């Protein structure tokens, strides 16, 4: 107890010596420390905010923008492509394109695996490419452009982070492969890559817009339109969808029948230059153009060259007639069936003996045509080659058109002249050959071939007018050539092209193909070109078959002639063209007194060849009782132009039968329809 009392007494003594501390002072001290710490914290936060929001604001905003949004181009909607009757050949439809924002994708391998499983058609290369795109951590990448609706739905159902969709315009060809080569096709970037889609891409495509691609806080991608795209112009073609179908159907049948490598058909209106159909075999589907080899996508009709062979003899004949170098009734000795020029020998299929000028073309005699060509001379023949459009592109509607191959005539040797006269050592396209023949069909005017008929822009229709490039031959020469070409089909090499009820002017061609500098003995280009009705043509058609090996061998008449006939028959029925044998109202080409051969810049003496004497034609033939067509043919042979009144058969003529012709340039004929002539004229 005593010890406890001592402890308490010492404690009381110490407490009496030092007073207890004031709690208020302690509190103030502690509050002060806390205030200082708070002020330091606030200052640090404010300093950081100032740095982020003012000093580094631009940089951070740019980084955020790159991470979660990007502006991408939105192609404009392409205008439609229509046929001449307003039927749609090419249009545009919306398709889902799958996109990604790689910067917000954490599991790239897993995302790639799921995407490929949903797309179903990913191969090893596609998987590697997609993995590379997403690994780069860019702000935007395409997963699949213009995916199928089924694939888009499967990907959307996955709900993957950083994966979104955008509507894009996809080109659609409702008729699949119909007119594929002339229409062309469009890439995934909405740019035309070939055909009309490429040639008129600037007008058809329209103006591009912008789309802002964003990813939200949950890493889901969405889009908003910043500037909408605009639609392009619609293009109306001269093509007729039905005629295009007929051309493709018959060309395919002909290629199969003749076991050929391919071929081309072009149909044109010779009075306007409008291309009504253009077909190539083999073909492809422009909706899935990547599935076709590049060779199948080539437009043979305007891109591939061939040596035309005997169809080119029309150019040689034109130069001879126009220049009055060889008379129409001249007799030409083609014996013994071959000719040697520059140590080279050119043969006919047989020894035709003595042929008239017209029969040289009708029977397609190489020997006769070479003799005519040598008489014409290289300068004059070279000029007519140019006049008929060979050696340069003939249409602006085909940027990929080949200009052809025509060597400088001044450098032609006698052998080269001989070969050009029969359609060798010159390269042409089917389009060039048909354009040349169309200038004969329409009376001598070379028209620019065109595929575009009109354009629709902002509710207005802009029409493309026919363009006459130049005159190839005079109307008289064109009429004479038409008569000669009629003989080709009536009794010459083109008889397989005959159509009941119609007169046809045509020419066959058979040309060996050149391989490694040597002409093949088995591969040829077989062709036929012509127009119908011959005296008032509605259509002109060329058929070129590449390397036929069928039952008709390789000759142009039996191979290409029947294809021409089938296409022409169906087309004439569709167009409502009436039969023209002994027509009630024939369309004549009048000869004007001042009309003569087109001027030749310089004249050179043609080499001498073995011609038989010119046939006499100094008296007026008796035309009474003849039909209009037969009377025209007889007058052309004696160098006269007909002027007719009435219809039916010839009942009177001026000059009278047997009268000397002298300088007479025209003959007046009066026709009447008798009972017999009316009966004959019935189809």
XYZ file of C-alpha atoms in Angstrom:
683
model
C 0.000 0.000 0.000
C 2.796 2.296 0.918
C 4.361 1.690 -2.496
C 1.105 2.612 -4.308
C 0.797 5.839 -2.356
C 4.339 6.833 -3.340
C 3.592 6.235 -7.062
C 0.461 8.392 -6.972
C 2.240 11.120 -4.996
C 5.039 11.299 -7.639
C 2.468 11.488 -10.469
C 0.606 14.294 -8.789
C 3.812 16.159 -8.275
C 4.699 15.955 -12.038
C 1.215 17.068 -13.100
C 1.431 20.054 -10.856
C 4.753 21.026 -12.453
C 3.617 20.971 -16.398
C 0.111 21.928 -17.562
C -1.654 19.592 -20.168
C -1.405 20.550 -23.972
C -4.313 22.404 -25.748
C -6.261 20.099 -28.158
C -7.147 23.033 -30.382
C -3.516 23.597 -31.236
C -3.093 19.990 -32.228
C -6.154 20.151 -34.412
C -5.001 23.304 -36.147
C -1.627 21.757 -36.844
C -3.131 18.655 -38.341
C -5.586 20.618 -40.479
C -2.733 22.725 -41.790
C -0.775 19.675 -42.859
C -3.840 18.213 -44.538
C -4.535 21.511 -46.312
C -1.041 21.672 -47.687
C -1.272 18.120 -48.966
C -4.670 18.824 -50.555
C -3.379 21.953 -52.244
C -0.424 20.037 -53.667
C -2.797 17.338 -54.960
C -5.137 19.908 -56.519
C -2.231 21.720 -58.109
C -0.920 18.485 -59.592
C -4.355 17.572 -61.002
C -4.882 21.015 -62.438
C -1.424 21.011 -63.952
C -2.126 17.640 -65.600
C -5.496 18.812 -66.863
C -3.941 21.944 -68.298
C -1.330 19.832 -70.055
C -3.866 17.357 -71.437
C -6.553 19.847 -72.408
C -4.441 22.719 -73.638
C -0.864 21.801 -74.355
C -1.352 18.221 -75.641
C -4.979 18.579 -76.754
C -4.340 18.497 -80.524
C -2.056 15.499 -80.374
C -4.394 13.505 -78.111
C -7.425 14.354 -80.213
C -5.625 13.153 -83.322
C -4.662 9.925 -81.586
C -8.240 9.356 -80.452
C -9.503 10.083 -83.934
C -7.062 7.620 -85.448
C -8.041 4.983 -82.928
C -11.811 5.181 -83.086
C -12.806 6.841 -86.388
C -11.669 7.271 -89.948
C -13.061 8.931 -93.030
C -13.162 6.655 -96.084
C -14.247 7.294 -99.644
C -17.774 6.270 -100.683
C -17.944 5.657 -104.455
C -20.856 7.135 -106.357
C -23.641 4.934 -107.717
C -22.993 4.021 -111.355
C -25.621 4.858 -113.922
C -27.421 2.093 -115.784
C -26.446 0.800 -119.221
C -29.475 0.236 -121.464
C -30.047 -1.252 -124.887
C -31.646 0.796 -127.663
C -35.129 -0.141 -126.411
C -34.496 0.794 -122.788
C -33.866 -2.732 -121.514
C -31.325 -2.839 -118.675
C -27.987 -4.441 -119.550
C -26.068 -3.278 -116.462
C -27.240 -1.729 -113.199
C -26.094 -1.235 -109.596
C -27.329 -2.795 -106.360
C -26.365 -2.371 -102.686
C -24.032 -4.953 -101.175
C -22.597 -5.325 -97.653
C -18.864 -4.829 -97.345
C -17.202 -6.080 -94.135
C -14.626 -3.768 -92.538
C -12.464 -3.725 -89.420
C -10.775 -1.297 -87.024
C -7.631 -3.321 -86.175
C -6.591 -0.896 -83.410
C -9.460 -2.063 -81.169
C -9.115 -5.800 -81.862
C -7.296 -7.598 -79.024
C -7.425 -11.225 -80.195
C -6.339 -11.064 -83.844
C -5.803 -14.833 -84.411
C -9.151 -15.679 -82.861
C -10.934 -12.979 -84.863
C -9.350 -14.161 -88.107
C -10.345 -17.769 -87.410
C -13.960 -16.828 -86.721
C -14.154 -14.571 -89.794
C -12.792 -17.249 -92.097
C -15.211 -19.785 -90.685
C -18.129 -17.429 -91.329
C -16.971 -16.457 -94.824
C -16.530 -20.171 -95.692
C -14.433 -19.570 -98.824
C -11.187 -18.468 -97.140
C -8.156 -20.345 -98.403
C -4.682 -20.265 -96.903
C -3.739 -17.119 -98.826
C -6.909 -15.281 -97.726
C -6.275 -16.214 -94.106
C -2.669 -14.977 -94.220
C -3.685 -11.735 -95.919
C -6.437 -11.052 -93.397
C -4.132 -11.805 -90.485
C -1.553 -9.391 -91.923
C -4.138 -6.607 -92.276
C -5.428 -6.923 -88.711
C -1.979 -7.341 -87.127
C -0.763 -3.996 -88.466
C -3.068 -2.281 -85.943
C -4.147 0.309 -88.456
C -7.303 2.269 -88.003
C -9.153 0.770 -90.968
C -8.973 -2.400 -93.039
C -11.254 -4.262 -95.404
C -12.229 -7.799 -94.493
C -14.366 -8.577 -97.555
C -15.598 -6.173 -100.225
C -19.124 -6.711 -101.512
C -19.735 -9.909 -99.580
C -22.694 -12.139 -100.327
C -25.799 -11.539 -98.161
C -25.373 -14.963 -96.513
C -21.732 -14.305 -95.591
C -22.583 -10.860 -94.216
C -25.324 -12.314 -92.009
C -23.007 -14.985 -90.605
C -20.302 -12.415 -89.766
C -22.815 -10.061 -88.166
C -24.125 -12.872 -85.947
C -20.629 -13.285 -84.447
C -20.724 -9.808 -82.852
C -16.939 -9.460 -83.046
C -15.169 -6.431 -81.564
C -13.844 -4.026 -84.189
C -15.846 -5.583 -87.062
C -18.519 -3.595 -88.884
C -20.360 -3.215 -92.184
C -20.820 -0.614 -94.857
C -23.184 -0.538 -97.810
C -21.421 -0.338 -101.160
C -22.740 -0.200 -104.700
C -22.080 -3.402 -106.635
C -22.375 -3.739 -110.422
C -24.933 -6.282 -111.576
C -25.477 -7.691 -115.058
C -28.984 -9.200 -115.157
C -28.355 -11.071 -118.420
C -25.101 -12.575 -117.138
C -22.816 -13.140 -120.161
C -24.992 -11.363 -122.755
C -22.882 -8.646 -124.348
C -20.108 -9.262 -121.825
C -17.226 -8.101 -124.011
C -18.808 -4.863 -125.166
C -20.243 -3.998 -121.717
C -17.052 -4.848 -119.830
C -16.948 -5.128 -116.042
C -16.338 -3.092 -112.881
C -13.825 -3.631 -110.057
C -14.567 -3.579 -106.331
C -13.579 0.095 -106.230
C -16.503 0.884 -108.549
C -14.175 1.711 -111.450
C -14.788 0.390 -114.953
C -12.052 -1.978 -116.060
C -13.034 -2.819 -119.640
C -15.618 -2.271 -122.359
C -18.163 0.527 -122.145
C -17.766 0.496 -118.353
C -14.165 1.621 -118.871
C -14.596 3.825 -121.950
C -17.335 5.933 -120.312
C -16.319 5.469 -116.675
C -16.140 9.207 -116.041
C -19.773 9.694 -117.050
C -21.219 6.488 -115.616
C -19.464 6.497 -112.224
C -20.747 9.779 -110.786
C -19.042 11.635 -107.913
C -17.615 9.979 -104.819
C -18.665 10.890 -101.287
C -17.169 10.389 -97.804
C -18.214 8.057 -94.958
C -17.008 8.502 -91.353
C -16.273 5.097 -89.796
C -16.488 5.092 -85.958
C -16.018 2.562 -83.155
C -17.938 3.112 -79.880
C -16.733 2.486 -76.309
C -17.714 -1.159 -76.603
C -15.542 -1.468 -79.713
C -18.517 -1.952 -82.023
C -18.102 -0.330 -85.400
C -20.705 1.979 -86.859
C -20.715 4.482 -89.722
C -22.111 7.900 -90.473
C -22.220 9.668 -93.836
C -20.153 12.830 -94.032
C -20.857 13.672 -97.705
C -23.214 11.476 -99.770
C -22.084 10.252 -103.207
C -23.980 11.149 -106.388
C -25.242 8.925 -109.196
C -23.666 8.855 -112.637
C -25.241 9.181 -116.064
C -27.096 6.318 -117.700
C -25.884 5.243 -121.144
C -28.141 4.015 -123.940
C -26.396 1.711 -126.383
C -27.170 1.070 -130.028
C -27.201 -2.628 -129.140
C -30.505 -4.470 -129.428
C -30.753 -7.084 -126.696
C -32.645 -9.546 -128.901
C -30.232 -9.218 -131.823
C -27.334 -9.606 -129.396
C -28.859 -12.845 -128.158
C -29.321 -14.120 -131.724
C -25.719 -13.279 -132.634
C -24.305 -15.002 -129.552
C -26.520 -18.057 -129.975
C -25.601 -18.656 -133.598
C -21.928 -17.862 -133.089
C -21.702 -20.389 -130.267
C -23.476 -23.014 -132.382
C -21.129 -22.334 -135.295
C -18.000 -22.577 -133.156
C -19.174 -25.883 -131.674
C -20.224 -27.293 -135.063
C -16.882 -26.427 -136.661
C -14.795 -27.393 -133.619
C -13.193 -23.953 -133.707
C -11.102 -22.145 -131.114
C -13.399 -19.135 -131.109
C -14.920 -16.436 -133.257
C -16.554 -13.021 -133.537
C -19.765 -11.592 -134.966
C -20.628 -7.929 -135.419
C -23.918 -6.570 -136.763
C -24.147 -2.934 -137.852
C -26.625 -0.563 -139.444
C -24.634 0.555 -142.506
C -26.568 3.822 -142.867
C -25.919 5.095 -139.333
C -22.832 3.210 -138.150
C -24.752 1.889 -135.121
C -23.514 -1.456 -133.836
C -26.596 -3.597 -133.236
C -24.763 -6.634 -131.848
C -21.205 -7.669 -131.019
C -20.496 -11.227 -129.924
C -17.323 -13.153 -129.113
C -16.683 -16.790 -128.390
C -15.590 -17.915 -125.850
C -17.380 -15.558 -123.482
C -17.608 -14.982 -119.709
C -19.939 -13.745 -116.969
C -19.025 -10.159 -115.946
C -20.743 -10.669 -112.564
C -17.868 -13.001 -111.649
C -15.246 -11.831 -114.128
C -12.381 -12.953 -111.873
C -13.365 -16.559 -112.541
C -12.581 -16.169 -116.262
C -9.093 -16.215 -117.740
C -7.868 -12.981 -119.279
C -7.982 -14.508 -122.777
C -11.733 -15.125 -122.418
C -12.288 -11.497 -121.399
C -10.613 -10.081 -124.514
C -12.922 -8.454 -127.037
C -11.742 -10.310 -130.143
C -13.917 -8.177 -132.409
C -11.866 -5.033 -131.753
C -8.628 -6.228 -130.136
C -7.458 -9.283 -132.069
C -5.869 -8.933 -135.503
C -6.166 -11.382 -138.367
C -5.197 -11.414 -142.021
C -8.556 -11.043 -143.780
C -7.759 -12.991 -146.916
C -10.237 -12.742 -149.776
C -12.644 -10.310 -148.082
C -9.884 -7.747 -148.626
C -10.193 -8.237 -152.402
C -13.075 -5.753 -152.212
C -10.489 -3.042 -151.513
C -8.429 -4.144 -154.517
C -11.543 -4.187 -156.704
C -12.571 -0.727 -155.455
C -9.194 0.766 -156.372
C -9.371 -0.799 -159.848
C -12.941 0.330 -160.567
C -12.591 3.790 -159.060
C -9.354 4.497 -160.871
C -10.708 3.012 -164.115
C -7.609 0.861 -164.229
C -9.513 -2.312 -165.110
C -12.908 -2.414 -166.773
C -15.744 -4.180 -165.023
C -16.149 -6.515 -167.999
C -12.422 -7.132 -168.442
C -11.475 -10.768 -168.951
C -8.557 -12.026 -166.897
C -6.618 -15.194 -167.584
C -5.986 -17.031 -164.320
C -4.328 -20.055 -165.971
C -2.594 -22.252 -164.977
C -4.075 -21.691 -161.502
C -1.011 -20.134 -159.895
C 1.211 -17.079 -160.223
C 4.825 -16.442 -159.219
C 5.774 -13.020 -157.856
C 9.131 -12.206 -156.242
C 10.106 -15.868 -156.346
C 6.959 -16.750 -154.367
C 4.072 -18.770 -155.743
C 0.410 -18.109 -154.936
C -2.187 -20.677 -155.961
C -5.904 -20.838 -156.548
C -7.955 -23.751 -155.260
C -8.264 -24.800 -158.927
C -7.502 -23.519 -162.420
C -10.399 -21.171 -163.187
C -9.144 -20.296 -166.654
C -10.415 -17.017 -168.104
C -12.663 -15.083 -165.711
C -14.440 -11.768 -165.940
C -13.510 -9.081 -163.430
C -16.723 -9.808 -161.499
C -16.095 -13.550 -161.445
C -12.560 -13.033 -160.144
C -14.248 -11.679 -156.995
C -17.192 -14.096 -157.087
C -14.964 -17.168 -157.442
C -12.295 -15.601 -155.188
C -9.404 -16.164 -157.573
C -6.085 -15.261 -155.985
C -4.343 -15.196 -159.357
C -6.920 -12.839 -160.842
C -6.897 -10.533 -157.806
C -3.088 -10.355 -157.842
C -3.097 -9.406 -161.520
C -5.636 -6.686 -160.785
C -3.565 -5.509 -157.815
C -0.381 -5.324 -159.855
C -2.233 -3.291 -162.456
C -3.577 -0.943 -159.774
C -0.130 -0.357 -158.292
C 1.062 0.074 -154.755
C 0.399 3.819 -154.486
C -3.214 3.656 -155.553
C -3.943 0.480 -153.579
C -2.279 2.007 -150.509
C -4.541 5.034 -150.743
C -7.673 2.890 -150.857
C -6.463 0.842 -147.921
C -6.367 4.137 -145.991
C -9.731 5.308 -147.321
C -11.416 2.159 -146.080
C -10.118 2.764 -142.559
C -7.376 0.178 -142.201
C -4.236 0.930 -140.220
C -5.814 2.996 -137.422
C -8.691 2.704 -134.904
C -12.117 3.365 -136.400
C -14.256 3.948 -133.280
C -13.860 6.105 -130.180
C -16.146 3.792 -128.201
C -13.435 1.145 -127.868
C -10.262 2.558 -126.227
C -8.611 -0.852 -126.451
C -9.195 -1.177 -130.192
C -6.181 -2.322 -132.161
C -5.166 0.017 -135.007
C -4.243 -2.919 -137.203
C -1.078 -3.398 -139.239
C -0.561 -1.737 -142.630
C 2.991 -1.312 -143.861
C 4.057 1.860 -145.655
C 2.967 1.347 -149.311
C 6.081 3.102 -150.563
C 8.103 0.196 -149.168
C 5.987 -2.564 -150.681
C 7.849 -4.891 -152.976
C 6.019 -6.426 -155.913
C 5.510 -9.525 -153.776
C 4.114 -7.480 -150.900
C 1.737 -5.692 -153.288
C 0.558 -9.053 -154.593
C -0.094 -10.369 -151.093
C -1.893 -7.224 -149.904
C -4.138 -7.459 -152.983
C -5.457 -10.794 -151.695
C -5.611 -9.844 -148.006
C -2.260 -11.057 -146.685
C 0.548 -9.080 -145.040
C -2.065 -6.744 -143.602
C -3.616 -7.064 -140.124
C -7.201 -5.940 -139.473
C -9.891 -6.327 -136.838
C -13.389 -7.633 -137.584
C -14.745 -4.165 -136.748
C -12.467 -2.517 -139.328
C -13.470 -5.031 -142.006
C -17.180 -4.539 -141.365
C -16.862 -0.737 -141.311
C -15.181 -0.879 -144.733
C -17.958 -3.026 -146.206
C -20.616 -0.771 -144.658
C -19.182 2.126 -146.657
C -19.920 0.118 -149.819
C -23.412 -0.719 -148.577
C -24.419 2.901 -147.932
C -23.142 4.310 -151.217
C -19.539 5.145 -150.395
C -19.566 7.032 -147.071
C -17.276 5.771 -144.334
C -19.178 6.137 -141.057
C -17.612 5.934 -137.639
C -18.860 2.746 -135.945
C -20.507 3.599 -132.651
C -21.894 1.663 -129.740
C -23.281 4.572 -127.670
C -26.599 5.964 -128.898
C -27.478 8.463 -126.157
C -26.734 9.525 -122.571
C -29.172 10.475 -119.799
C -27.967 13.159 -117.422
C -30.028 15.261 -115.002
C -33.256 14.179 -116.652
C -32.172 15.060 -120.193
C -31.341 12.790 -123.123
C -28.264 13.646 -125.170
C -28.181 11.916 -128.558
C -25.000 10.870 -130.370
C -25.337 11.764 -134.035
C -23.866 9.632 -136.867
C -20.475 10.835 -138.014
C -19.315 10.630 -141.632
C -15.532 10.386 -141.522
C -14.840 10.561 -145.282
C -15.910 9.172 -148.614
C -14.237 5.877 -149.425
C -15.590 5.439 -152.984
C -18.088 7.146 -155.247
C -21.716 6.075 -155.320
C -21.178 4.551 -158.780
C -18.302 2.417 -157.565
C -20.313 1.355 -154.525
C -23.212 0.299 -156.772
C -20.860 -1.660 -159.033
C -19.241 -3.422 -156.083
C -22.679 -4.242 -154.685
C -23.570 -5.980 -157.935
C -20.301 -7.929 -157.876
C -20.889 -8.955 -154.255
C -24.380 -10.138 -155.157
C -22.716 -12.506 -157.626
C -20.566 -13.909 -154.817
C -23.705 -15.094 -153.018
C -25.749 -16.026 -156.100
C -23.213 -18.230 -157.886
C -19.809 -17.789 -156.255
C -18.120 -18.901 -153.062
C -20.815 -17.391 -150.830
C -23.834 -19.503 -151.850
C -24.186 -21.000 -148.321
C -25.259 -17.512 -147.166
C -28.295 -17.320 -149.457
C -31.633 -16.378 -147.886
C -34.866 -17.083 -149.730
C -36.610 -13.890 -150.795
C -33.622 -11.569 -150.312
C -30.718 -10.370 -152.408
C -27.488 -10.445 -150.444
C -24.164 -8.797 -151.178
C -21.266 -10.578 -149.548
C -17.704 -11.805 -149.711
C -15.966 -14.860 -148.304
C -12.484 -14.994 -146.819
C -10.109 -17.852 -146.009
C -6.675 -16.983 -144.639
C -3.994 -19.222 -143.153
C -2.809 -18.203 -139.689
C 0.785 -17.181 -139.156
C 2.816 -19.109 -136.557
C 6.482 -18.306 -135.937
C 6.857 -16.646 -139.329
C 5.279 -19.520 -141.289
C 1.730 -19.977 -142.511
C -0.106 -22.929 -141.025
C -1.396 -25.752 -143.198
C -4.244 -26.560 -140.801
C -5.290 -23.413 -138.911
C -7.197 -20.731 -140.810
C -9.487 -17.789 -140.197
C -12.740 -18.378 -142.066
C -14.894 -15.299 -142.606
C -17.940 -13.945 -144.363
C -19.004 -10.308 -144.555
C -22.088 -8.954 -146.259
C -25.233 -6.834 -146.128
C -28.922 -7.486 -146.733
C -31.100 -6.469 -148.540
C -28.309 -5.691 -150.944
C -29.922 -2.653 -152.601
C -31.516 -1.169 -149.498
C -29.437 -2.608 -146.629
C -30.931 -2.867 -143.171
C -28.060 -4.772 -141.597
C -24.444 -5.634 -142.331
C -22.824 -8.607 -140.613
C -19.331 -10.029 -140.350
C -18.590 -13.543 -139.101
C -14.992 -14.577 -138.337
C -14.301 -18.128 -137.131
C -10.900 -18.878 -135.637
C -9.281 -22.218 -136.569
C -12.279 -24.337 -137.639
C -11.647 -28.090 -137.860
C -15.162 -29.340 -138.542
C -16.912 -31.069 -141.449
C -16.697 -27.953 -143.661
C -12.917 -27.785 -143.264
C -11.733 -24.179 -143.081
C -13.274 -22.294 -146.031
C -15.119 -19.062 -145.368
C -18.168 -19.931 -147.472
C -19.272 -23.221 -145.885
C -17.997 -22.348 -142.386
C -19.067 -18.722 -141.865
C -21.733 -18.392 -144.573
C -24.371 -20.494 -142.749
C -23.772 -18.584 -139.517
C -24.332 -15.329 -141.408
C -27.509 -16.764 -142.942
C -29.022 -17.872 -139.637
C -28.250 -14.557 -137.925
C -29.556 -12.529 -140.869
C -32.769 -14.571 -141.216
C -33.689 -14.151 -137.542
C -32.718 -10.464 -137.573
C -34.732 -9.628 -140.701
C -37.827 -11.262 -139.210
C -37.345 -9.381 -135.942
C -36.843 -6.052 -137.720
C -39.836 -6.635 -139.989
C -37.882 -6.308 -143.257
C -39.977 -7.545 -146.183
C -38.524 -9.845 -148.880
C -36.879 -7.919 -151.707
C -36.668 -10.265 -154.689
C -38.174 -8.227 -157.558
C -38.982 -5.368 -155.173
C -41.980 -3.180 -155.889
C -40.087 0.054 -155.290
C -36.325 -0.436 -155.662
C -34.016 2.174 -154.233
C -31.593 3.314 -156.915
C -28.320 5.207 -156.708
C -28.232 7.894 -159.393
C -25.015 8.773 -161.150
C -24.301 12.480 -161.518
C -22.590 13.858 -164.556
C -19.824 15.449 -162.545
C -19.152 12.320 -160.560
C -15.989 10.497 -161.456
C -13.152 8.691 -159.761
C -11.870 10.209 -156.564
C -8.642 12.179 -157.152
C -5.322 10.435 -156.859
C -2.494 12.629 -155.656
C 0.088 11.223 -158.050
C -0.068 8.665 -160.842
C 2.419 5.931 -161.540
C 2.493 3.595 -164.490
C 1.116 0.235 -163.327
C 3.098 -2.892 -164.189
C 1.931 -4.872 -167.222
C 0.049 -8.124 -166.641
C -1.463 -10.764 -168.909
C -5.012 -9.566 -169.445
C -7.316 -10.911 -172.154
C -8.828 -8.145 -174.300
C -11.533 -5.959 -172.808
C -15.068 -7.192 -173.476
C -16.933 -5.068 -176.036
C -19.732 -2.917 -174.637
C -20.457 -0.291 -177.256
C -24.184 -0.886 -177.841
C -27.244 -0.630 -175.633
C -28.559 -4.027 -174.483
C -32.242 -4.952 -174.742
C -33.676 -4.624 -171.227
C -37.376 -5.042 -172.038
C -39.099 -7.645 -169.897
C -36.361 -7.652 -167.244
C -36.967 -7.002 -163.574
C -35.523 -3.866 -162.015
C -32.677 -5.793 -160.405
C -31.667 -7.593 -163.620
C -31.884 -4.360 -165.613
C -29.598 -2.593 -163.110
C -27.086 -5.390 -163.364
C -27.031 -5.189 -167.153
C -26.639 -1.404 -167.150
C -23.789 -1.526 -164.638
C -21.890 -3.876 -166.954
C -21.955 -1.299 -169.760
C -21.132 1.620 -167.428
C -24.562 3.266 -167.292
C -26.593 4.541 -164.368
C -30.343 3.790 -164.363
C -33.128 6.289 -163.868
C -36.426 4.474 -163.393
C -40.090 5.313 -163.209
C -42.864 2.918 -162.230
C -42.452 -0.591 -160.933
C -42.633 -4.119 -162.248
C -40.676 -5.006 -165.421
C -39.057 -2.837 -168.078
C -41.480 -1.930 -170.883
C -39.466 0.832 -172.582
C -35.936 2.171 -172.510
C -33.815 5.088 -173.665
C -31.407 4.587 -175.458
C -33.158 2.000 -177.610
C -31.793 -1.561 -177.834
C -28.762 -1.736 -180.155
C -28.110 2.017 -180.081
C -24.436 3.023 -179.791
C -23.590 4.187 -176.279
C -21.035 6.881 -177.060
C -20.764 9.254 -174.080
C -24.159 8.327 -172.703
C -24.008 8.260 -168.901
C -27.554 7.309 -167.964
C -30.397 5.184 -169.211
C -34.067 5.950 -168.607
C -36.302 2.967 -168.012
C -40.070 2.797 -167.632
C -41.454 -0.096 -165.626
C -44.986 -1.418 -165.471
C -46.498 -4.168 -163.415
C -47.951 -6.745 -165.773
C -49.870 -9.840 -164.728
C -46.803 -12.051 -165.080
C -44.524 -9.674 -163.227
C -47.023 -9.345 -160.381
C -47.134 -13.091 -160.043
C -43.351 -13.359 -159.991
C -42.999 -10.620 -157.377
C -45.043 -12.492 -154.767
C -42.790 -13.739 -151.947
